mmCIF file of C-alpha atoms in Angstrom:
data_model
loop_
_atom_site.group_PDB
_atom_site.id
_atom_site.type_symbol
_atom_site.label_atom_id
_atom_site.label_comp_id
_atom_site.label_asym_id
_atom_site.label_seq_id
_atom_site.Cartn_x
_atom_site.Cartn_y
_atom_site.Cartn_z
ATOM 1 C CA UNK A 11 41.947 98.060 -7.544
ATOM 2 C CA UNK A 12 39.269 95.279 -6.832
ATOM 3 C CA UNK A 13 41.678 92.755 -8.218
ATOM 4 C CA UNK A 14 44.962 94.067 -7.146
ATOM 5 C CA UNK A 15 44.273 94.345 -3.636
ATOM 6 C CA UNK A 16 42.900 90.850 -3.346
ATOM 7 C CA UNK A 17 45.750 89.154 -5.183
ATOM 8 C CA UNK A 18 48.138 90.877 -2.858
ATOM 9 C CA UNK A 19 46.038 90.066 0.507
ATOM 10 C CA UNK A 20 45.965 86.307 -0.669
ATOM 11 C CA UNK A 21 49.782 86.291 -1.249
ATOM 12 C CA UNK A 22 50.625 88.108 1.946
ATOM 13 C CA UNK A 23 48.272 85.661 4.104
ATOM 14 C CA UNK A 24 49.338 82.571 2.562
ATOM 15 C CA UNK A 25 53.111 83.520 3.148
ATOM 16 C CA UNK A 26 52.231 84.958 6.884
ATOM 17 C CA UNK A 27 50.504 81.208 7.572
ATOM 18 C CA UNK A 28 53.566 79.481 5.688
ATOM 19 C CA UNK A 29 55.978 81.016 7.855
ATOM 20 C CA UNK A 30 54.055 80.664 11.126
ATOM 21 C CA UNK A 31 53.538 77.086 10.557
ATOM 22 C CA UNK A 32 57.352 76.749 9.769
ATOM 23 C CA UNK A 33 58.417 78.133 12.759
ATOM 24 C CA UNK A 34 56.158 75.799 14.678
ATOM 25 C CA UNK A 35 57.503 72.853 12.356
ATOM 26 C CA UNK A 36 54.130 71.904 11.431
ATOM 27 C CA UNK A 37 53.297 69.716 8.358
ATOM 28 C CA UNK A 38 50.030 68.001 7.393
ATOM 29 C CA UNK A 39 46.797 68.413 5.668
ATOM 30 C CA UNK A 40 45.656 70.788 8.193
ATOM 31 C CA UNK A 41 48.412 73.211 7.334
ATOM 32 C CA UNK A 42 46.816 73.687 3.711
ATOM 33 C CA UNK A 43 43.206 73.690 5.132
ATOM 34 C CA UNK A 44 43.955 76.106 7.932
ATOM 35 C CA UNK A 45 45.892 78.578 5.431
ATOM 36 C CA UNK A 46 42.948 78.435 2.929
ATOM 37 C CA UNK A 47 40.429 79.485 5.788
ATOM 38 C CA UNK A 48 42.828 82.350 6.550
ATOM 39 C CA UNK A 49 42.983 83.522 3.509
ATOM 40 C CA UNK A 50 39.152 83.097 2.799
ATOM 41 C CA UNK A 51 38.570 84.828 6.037
ATOM 42 C CA UNK A 52 40.798 88.056 4.940
ATOM 43 C CA UNK A 53 39.500 87.891 1.281
ATOM 44 C CA UNK A 54 35.718 87.486 2.353
ATOM 45 C CA UNK A 55 36.014 90.280 5.027
ATOM 46 C CA UNK A 56 37.832 92.274 2.550
ATOM 47 C CA UNK A 57 35.037 91.716 -0.029
ATOM 48 C CA UNK A 58 32.135 92.346 2.750
ATOM 49 C CA UNK A 59 33.419 95.689 3.555
ATOM 50 C CA UNK A 60 34.049 96.790 0.026
ATOM 51 C CA UNK A 61 30.833 98.811 0.113
ATOM 52 C CA UNK A 62 32.463 100.855 2.594
ATOM 53 C CA UNK A 63 34.739 102.500 -0.210
ATOM 54 C CA UNK A 64 31.534 104.441 -1.671
ATOM 55 C CA UNK A 65 32.618 107.134 0.783
ATOM 56 C CA UNK A 66 35.774 108.588 -0.808
ATOM 57 C CA UNK A 67 38.629 108.731 1.747
ATOM 58 C CA UNK A 68 36.964 107.583 4.857
ATOM 59 C CA UNK A 69 35.375 104.517 3.098
ATOM 60 C CA UNK A 70 38.684 103.519 2.064
ATOM 61 C CA UNK A 71 40.014 103.966 5.391
ATOM 62 C CA UNK A 72 37.378 101.955 7.220
ATOM 63 C CA UNK A 73 37.823 99.030 4.418
ATOM 64 C CA UNK A 74 41.821 99.059 5.024
ATOM 65 C CA UNK A 75 41.366 99.219 8.676
ATOM 66 C CA UNK A 76 39.190 96.251 8.954
ATOM 67 C CA UNK A 77 41.206 94.224 6.426
ATOM 68 C CA UNK A 78 44.519 95.140 8.443
ATOM 69 C CA UNK A 79 42.883 94.371 12.037
ATOM 70 C CA UNK A 80 41.414 91.277 10.799
ATOM 71 C CA UNK A 81 44.977 90.102 8.950
ATOM 72 C CA UNK A 82 46.801 90.553 12.322
ATOM 73 C CA UNK A 83 43.955 88.716 14.260
ATOM 74 C CA UNK A 84 44.737 86.009 11.799
ATOM 75 C CA UNK A 85 48.357 85.818 12.361
ATOM 76 C CA UNK A 86 47.906 86.250 16.288
ATOM 77 C CA UNK A 87 45.218 83.553 16.108
ATOM 78 C CA UNK A 88 47.443 81.302 14.203
ATOM 79 C CA UNK A 89 50.213 81.474 16.835
ATOM 80 C CA UNK A 90 47.801 80.883 19.851
ATOM 81 C CA UNK A 91 46.317 77.902 18.103
ATOM 82 C CA UNK A 92 49.564 76.335 17.760
ATOM 83 C CA UNK A 93 50.738 77.086 21.044
ATOM 84 C CA UNK A 94 47.578 75.386 22.302
ATOM 85 C CA UNK A 95 47.003 72.671 19.911
ATOM 86 C CA UNK A 96 50.486 72.095 18.267
ATOM 87 C CA UNK A 97 51.177 68.725 20.006
ATOM 88 C CA UNK A 98 47.854 67.071 19.097
ATOM 89 C CA UNK A 99 47.267 68.093 15.477
ATOM 90 C CA UNK A 100 48.571 65.035 13.868
ATOM 91 C CA UNK A 101 45.432 63.049 15.513
ATOM 92 C CA UNK A 102 43.215 65.767 14.762
ATOM 93 C CA UNK A 103 40.898 65.986 11.652
ATOM 94 C CA UNK A 104 41.289 68.858 8.930
ATOM 95 C CA UNK A 105 37.417 70.242 10.096
ATOM 96 C CA UNK A 106 38.398 69.839 13.674
ATOM 97 C CA UNK A 107 41.689 71.977 13.145
ATOM 98 C CA UNK A 108 39.785 74.563 11.245
ATOM 99 C CA UNK A 109 37.084 74.689 13.539
ATOM 100 C CA UNK A 110 39.440 75.138 16.540
ATOM 101 C CA UNK A 111 41.114 77.900 14.640
ATOM 102 C CA UNK A 112 37.913 79.669 13.828
ATOM 103 C CA UNK A 113 37.124 79.762 17.521
ATOM 104 C CA UNK A 114 40.426 81.296 18.118
ATOM 105 C CA UNK A 115 40.052 83.754 15.504
ATOM 106 C CA UNK A 116 36.614 84.764 16.848
ATOM 107 C CA UNK A 117 37.766 84.960 20.386
ATOM 108 C CA UNK A 118 40.380 87.538 19.138
ATOM 109 C CA UNK A 119 37.783 89.950 18.247
ATOM 110 C CA UNK A 120 37.334 90.812 22.174
ATOM 111 C CA UNK A 121 39.546 93.629 21.688
ATOM 112 C CA UNK A 122 36.884 95.603 19.552
ATOM 113 C CA UNK A 123 34.866 97.769 22.031
ATOM 114 C CA UNK A 124 31.953 98.478 19.196
ATOM 115 C CA UNK A 125 29.534 95.870 19.921
ATOM 116 C CA UNK A 126 28.339 96.022 16.161
ATOM 117 C CA UNK A 127 31.692 96.259 14.271
ATOM 118 C CA UNK A 128 32.423 92.846 16.440
ATOM 119 C CA UNK A 129 29.210 91.361 15.619
ATOM 120 C CA UNK A 130 29.612 91.902 11.861
ATOM 121 C CA UNK A 131 33.010 90.986 11.882
ATOM 122 C CA UNK A 132 31.906 87.556 13.660
ATOM 123 C CA UNK A 133 29.098 87.240 11.000
ATOM 124 C CA UNK A 134 31.543 87.517 8.137
ATOM 125 C CA UNK A 135 34.068 85.104 9.788
ATOM 126 C CA UNK A 136 31.426 82.377 10.215
ATOM 127 C CA UNK A 137 30.141 82.939 6.875
ATOM 128 C CA UNK A 138 33.438 82.550 5.264
ATOM 129 C CA UNK A 139 34.669 79.415 7.230
ATOM 130 C CA UNK A 140 31.036 77.917 6.796
ATOM 131 C CA UNK A 141 31.511 78.555 2.727
ATOM 132 C CA UNK A 142 34.689 77.131 2.900
ATOM 133 C CA UNK A 143 34.056 74.186 5.067
#
């Protein structure tokens, strides 16, 4: 459902970020900022791809595939982000931390071979991060 999957995605993304930050022993306001950005990006992309569900079966599969891919990308990007910047985040503003994280998320889209799909996901991610911050 429109509400049920959004609620589930919010909870799953929030918990994923919380566990990854815990593994890296991170705390600070940037944790909340990046978690909010992650949740927003997953939900924003999910909402943006909802239109695909007008095609029974295939549309739902497209929506689920894109949402799953972005969720995996968010987790991997967060791990890579913390590996690279974890030691210097105490001196980083929330906005800078989110900008670095967003760059990491978008660079993770390189594995998508279809240029149009990759470009659409980049646009949705950009719009979501711009809306949130």
